[in-house]
Amino acid sequence: MADTTLTKTAEPTGEVSGQPPAGPRSRPASSPMASPRSFVWTRWIFLAVLTVFVLVPIYVMISSSLKPLQDVSGEFRWIPSGLTIRPYIDIWGTVPLAKYFVNSLIVAGAATVFSVIVAVFAAYGVSRYRFRGKRVFTVTVLSTQMFPGILFLLPLFLIYVNIGNATGIALFGSRGGLILTYLTFSLPFSIWMLIGYFESVPRELDEAATVDGCGPLGALFRVVVPAATPGIVAVGVYSFMTAWGEVLFASVMTNDATRTLSIGLQSYATQNDVYWNQVMAASLVVSIPVVAGFLLLQRYLVAGLTAGSVK
C-alpha cells in the first residue's frame, strides 16, 4: 500500500504575495500642496478681523440712522433703546435731497455713457490699426493717471470761466461742465483698460466679419463689442462710481442748482447742530444705486478687470 503524503497547502502571506504585512491602518499622507495648519488658522483670523472691521461701521450707520437725534448726539450705545424710521422721512425735507439725487444721476450717467462711447472707439482704433505716434499716445494716456486731481482744478476753473466770458456758454456751475470735468480723468483709464481688453480679442473675428461683408464699424459693433462686453461693463462701472462719489471738483464746479449728492450731504450740518441720524440715513440711501449696480454687474466687472490684463 503506497504511502499517501498529505501536503498542507501554505496560506498566502504578505511576504509571498508581495504585499506588506497586515498591521494597523495608517492615515494617508497629506498632500504636499496642502496649506499648513498654521496658515489656515492665520487666514481665518485675518478674515474674521477684516469682516469685523468692515461690518462695525455699517452697523453704526444703520443703528444711528434709526435713532432719534438726542440719542445719537449723546453717548453711543451699541444696542439702541428705541428705534424710529423718522430720519428716513426727514432727510427729504431738511435739504433738497431729491434734487441732489437727480443731479448726481444725470451727471454720473452722462459721464458714464460718453466715457464708454469715446473709450470704445479710441481703444478699437489703437488696438486694430498702426499709425505714427501710437506708442506715444498710449503712454500719454496712461501717464495722466500719475497726477493728482487737485492739479487740474484751477486750470479747468479758469478755462470754464474764460469760455463763458468769450462765448456765453456757461460751463462753470453747470451739469455739462461737471460732466466734461469727470471725463478728463475717467476717459484716460477707460481707454487704457479697453485697449488691453480689445487686444485680447482675436483679430480673426474681425477678418471673418470682413469676409461676411462688414466694414470696420460693422466688425466693431457686431463682433468686437459683444466679445468685449465684460470689459465695457467694467469701464462703465468705474466711470459711474468715480462720478457718483466725487467731492473735490463737485465742491467747486457746482452751485445751489447743480449740487450733487456728495456735496449735498454736507447741508445736514448747520451752524447750530448736526443731524447725525439724518446724515447716516441719507448716506445709506445714496449708496443703494452703487451697491445694487455692483451686485448686478459684479461678474462682468471681475471678468473685465482680469481678462484684459493678460494677453
XYZ file of C-alpha atoms in Angstrom:
311
model
C 0.000 0.000 0.000
C 1.512 3.169 -1.146
C 2.113 5.811 1.454
C -0.014 8.800 0.978
C 1.771 12.031 1.715
C -0.504 14.790 2.858
C 0.811 18.134 1.886
C -0.616 21.084 3.676
C -1.205 23.996 1.383
C 0.517 27.088 2.688
C -1.709 30.084 3.104
C -0.595 33.133 1.156
C 1.126 35.625 3.307
C 2.173 39.123 2.708
C 5.743 38.074 2.035
C 4.683 35.606 -0.689
C 2.164 37.880 -2.406
C 4.457 40.861 -2.344
C 2.159 42.913 -0.129
C 3.250 44.423 3.173
C 2.185 42.525 6.218
C -1.130 43.403 7.691
C -0.931 45.880 10.527
C -2.708 48.857 11.967
C -4.127 51.045 9.174
C -2.137 54.247 8.841
C -3.650 57.595 7.826
C -2.919 58.756 4.276
C -0.092 61.207 3.993
C -1.128 64.771 3.485
C -0.764 66.276 0.052
C 2.437 68.238 -0.463
C 0.307 71.093 -1.852
C -1.908 71.316 1.221
C -1.586 74.512 3.245
C -0.030 74.247 6.700
C -2.449 74.299 9.587
C -0.888 77.475 10.960
C -1.505 79.252 7.640
C -5.148 78.145 7.622
C -5.742 79.485 11.122
C -3.936 82.724 10.308
C -6.092 83.177 7.232
C -9.317 82.628 9.146
C -8.252 85.036 11.898
C -7.329 87.681 9.332
C -10.661 87.249 7.528
C -12.554 87.481 10.816
C -10.761 90.700 11.802
C -11.355 92.154 8.338
C -15.057 91.232 8.489
C -15.438 92.941 11.861
C -13.533 95.971 10.558
C -15.978 96.261 7.634
C -19.254 95.403 9.359
C -18.861 97.508 12.514
C -19.035 100.881 10.673
C -22.045 99.640 8.695
C -23.770 98.622 11.924
C -23.024 102.012 13.455
C -24.500 103.760 10.419
C -27.654 101.631 10.393
C -28.240 101.856 14.149
C -27.564 105.617 14.191
C -29.956 106.187 11.300
C -32.751 104.527 13.307
C -32.243 106.584 16.471
C -33.752 109.926 17.487
C -31.386 112.871 17.286
C -30.963 113.174 21.062
C -29.826 109.541 21.284
C -27.276 109.981 18.508
C -25.922 113.231 19.966
C -25.384 111.643 23.389
C -23.266 108.707 24.449
C -23.159 105.976 21.844
C -24.931 102.738 22.700
C -24.357 99.558 20.791
C -27.932 98.434 21.481
C -30.406 101.268 20.750
C -33.017 101.945 23.391
C -35.590 102.978 20.778
C -35.880 102.707 17.011
C -37.624 105.033 14.585
C -37.765 105.471 10.811
C -38.384 109.198 11.127
C -34.862 110.140 9.935
C -35.507 108.397 6.602
C -38.583 110.605 6.158
C -36.978 113.847 7.334
C -33.941 113.596 5.031
C -36.072 114.648 2.053
C -37.336 117.808 3.766
C -34.306 119.015 5.714
C -32.333 119.503 2.473
C -33.459 119.147 -1.182
C -32.038 115.634 -1.344
C -34.234 114.644 -4.308
C -32.762 117.454 -6.425
C -29.242 116.435 -5.455
C -30.123 112.840 -6.307
C -31.334 113.811 -9.783
C -28.248 115.944 -10.405
C -25.955 113.057 -9.459
C -27.856 110.611 -11.665
C -27.703 112.943 -14.664
C -24.035 113.822 -14.226
C -22.818 110.307 -13.420
C -25.000 108.691 -16.081
C -23.951 111.119 -18.836
C -20.286 110.867 -17.855
C -20.533 107.070 -17.989
C -22.216 106.998 -21.403
C -19.784 109.442 -23.024
C -16.790 107.765 -21.399
C -17.799 104.332 -22.690
C -18.572 105.563 -26.226
C -15.341 107.528 -26.648
C -13.238 104.811 -24.985
C -14.651 102.095 -27.273
C -13.795 103.971 -30.471
C -10.388 105.125 -29.219
C -9.380 101.709 -27.892
C -10.553 99.961 -31.064
C -8.504 102.301 -33.236
C -5.386 101.867 -31.129
C -5.681 98.088 -30.859
C -6.523 97.361 -34.505
C -4.602 99.948 -36.551
C -0.995 101.031 -36.848
C -0.242 104.727 -37.023
C 2.587 107.055 -36.217
C 2.648 108.074 -32.567
C 0.654 105.092 -31.351
C 3.130 104.299 -28.595
C 3.331 107.941 -27.554
C -0.454 108.195 -27.400
C -0.771 105.103 -25.212
C 1.938 106.257 -22.807
C 0.475 109.764 -22.638
C -2.986 108.435 -21.850
C -1.621 106.269 -19.062
C 0.688 108.961 -17.676
C -2.252 111.254 -16.925
C -3.144 108.949 -14.037
C 0.051 109.938 -12.219
C -1.130 113.478 -11.482
C -3.478 114.266 -8.581
C -6.887 115.680 -9.395
C -6.314 118.895 -7.499
C -3.595 119.775 -10.031
C -6.281 120.219 -12.731
C -8.771 122.076 -10.561
C -7.522 125.632 -11.086
C -6.758 125.240 -14.836
C -10.232 123.834 -15.507
C -11.823 126.597 -13.450
C -10.012 129.280 -15.462
C -10.817 127.572 -18.771
C -14.528 127.343 -17.954
C -14.711 130.955 -16.809
C -12.895 132.217 -19.920
C -15.090 130.136 -22.234
C -18.171 131.515 -20.520
C -16.963 135.106 -20.883
C -15.980 134.654 -24.533
C -18.857 132.570 -25.887
C -21.621 132.843 -23.297
C -21.621 129.067 -22.782
C -21.947 128.552 -19.055
C -19.703 125.629 -18.219
C -18.869 126.759 -14.705
C -21.682 125.868 -12.318
C -23.484 123.686 -14.865
C -24.050 119.981 -15.256
C -22.343 119.993 -18.647
C -19.180 121.476 -17.214
C -19.131 118.890 -14.448
C -19.619 116.087 -16.980
C -16.663 117.351 -19.024
C -14.634 117.574 -15.835
C -15.297 113.950 -14.951
C -14.400 112.869 -18.476
C -10.938 114.375 -18.085
C -9.908 111.760 -15.520
C -12.242 108.825 -16.327
C -11.508 108.685 -20.076
C -7.732 108.016 -19.880
C -8.117 104.995 -17.633
C -11.102 103.738 -19.631
C -9.191 103.954 -22.929
C -6.125 102.254 -21.496
C -8.188 99.486 -19.962
C -10.170 98.790 -23.157
C -7.008 98.787 -25.278
C -5.727 95.819 -23.310
C -9.091 94.087 -23.490
C -9.591 94.627 -27.243
C -6.106 93.291 -27.926
C -7.107 90.067 -26.177
C -9.978 89.630 -28.676
C -8.650 87.559 -31.629
C -8.180 89.527 -34.841
C -9.518 86.538 -36.764
C -13.001 87.606 -35.653
C -12.549 90.931 -37.445
C -11.303 89.156 -40.557
C -14.266 86.771 -40.510
C -16.658 89.713 -40.211
C -14.892 91.436 -43.116
C -15.305 88.324 -45.266
C -19.025 88.342 -44.442
C -19.265 91.890 -45.803
C -18.900 94.001 -42.655
C -16.880 97.177 -42.644
C -14.738 98.399 -39.739
C -17.756 99.749 -37.828
C -19.757 96.617 -38.570
C -16.954 94.413 -37.245
C -16.696 96.622 -34.177
C -20.367 96.555 -33.213
C -21.265 93.050 -34.388
C -18.165 91.134 -33.331
C -15.741 93.008 -31.077
C -18.218 94.779 -28.791
C -20.213 91.587 -27.950
C -16.933 89.754 -27.269
C -15.673 92.642 -25.110
C -18.860 93.130 -23.092
C -17.224 92.381 -19.696
C -14.520 94.967 -20.311
C -17.016 97.595 -21.451
C -19.195 96.949 -18.399
C -16.142 97.269 -16.136
C -15.305 100.631 -17.724
C -18.890 101.797 -17.259
C -18.962 100.780 -13.600
C -15.648 102.508 -12.963
C -16.804 105.729 -14.649
C -20.115 105.760 -12.788
C -18.598 105.117 -9.367
C -15.935 107.762 -9.947
C -18.501 110.421 -10.864
C -21.044 109.371 -8.231
C -18.832 109.869 -5.181
C -16.508 112.646 -6.383
C -16.201 115.587 -3.967
C -13.297 117.841 -4.969
C -14.479 119.073 -8.366
C -18.152 118.993 -7.375
C -17.473 121.371 -4.489
C -16.000 123.988 -6.863
C -17.742 123.445 -10.208
C -21.348 123.446 -8.939
C -23.811 125.893 -7.404
C -27.059 125.537 -5.459
C -28.959 124.406 -8.581
C -26.441 121.817 -9.804
C -25.111 120.496 -6.493
C -24.622 116.727 -6.340
C -25.158 114.264 -3.511
C -21.552 114.188 -2.361
C -21.764 117.917 -1.605
C -25.430 117.965 -0.627
C -24.802 115.672 2.333
C -22.823 118.485 3.934
C -26.041 120.508 4.221
C -27.173 118.378 7.150
C -24.539 120.155 9.243
C -25.716 123.637 10.280
C -24.162 126.285 12.478
C -26.282 125.176 15.424
C -26.421 121.415 15.125
C -25.526 118.386 13.046
C -28.340 115.984 12.163
C -26.258 112.857 12.587
C -29.160 110.443 12.283
C -30.242 112.038 9.002
C -26.663 112.088 7.729
C -26.402 108.340 8.328
C -29.808 107.690 6.764
C -29.006 109.793 3.696
C -25.613 108.121 3.310
C -27.260 104.704 3.251
C -29.903 105.853 0.765
C -27.435 107.365 -1.703
C -25.247 104.248 -1.593
C -28.092 101.992 -2.763
C -27.635 102.623 -6.536
C -23.904 101.897 -6.405
C -24.304 98.763 -4.272
C -27.180 97.443 -6.384
C -25.336 98.092 -9.628
C -22.188 96.425 -8.327
C -24.088 93.329 -7.182
C -25.828 93.021 -10.550
C -22.695 93.533 -12.635
C -20.000 92.059 -10.417
C -19.374 89.038 -12.656
C -18.824 91.315 -15.650
C -16.686 93.626 -13.548
C -14.354 90.851 -12.345
C -14.074 89.356 -15.835
C -13.371 92.743 -17.377
C -10.690 93.671 -14.881
C -8.820 90.370 -15.246
C -9.241 89.341 -18.872
C -7.761 92.482 -20.355
C -4.688 92.379 -18.138
C -3.305 89.136 -19.610
C -2.593 88.754 -23.303
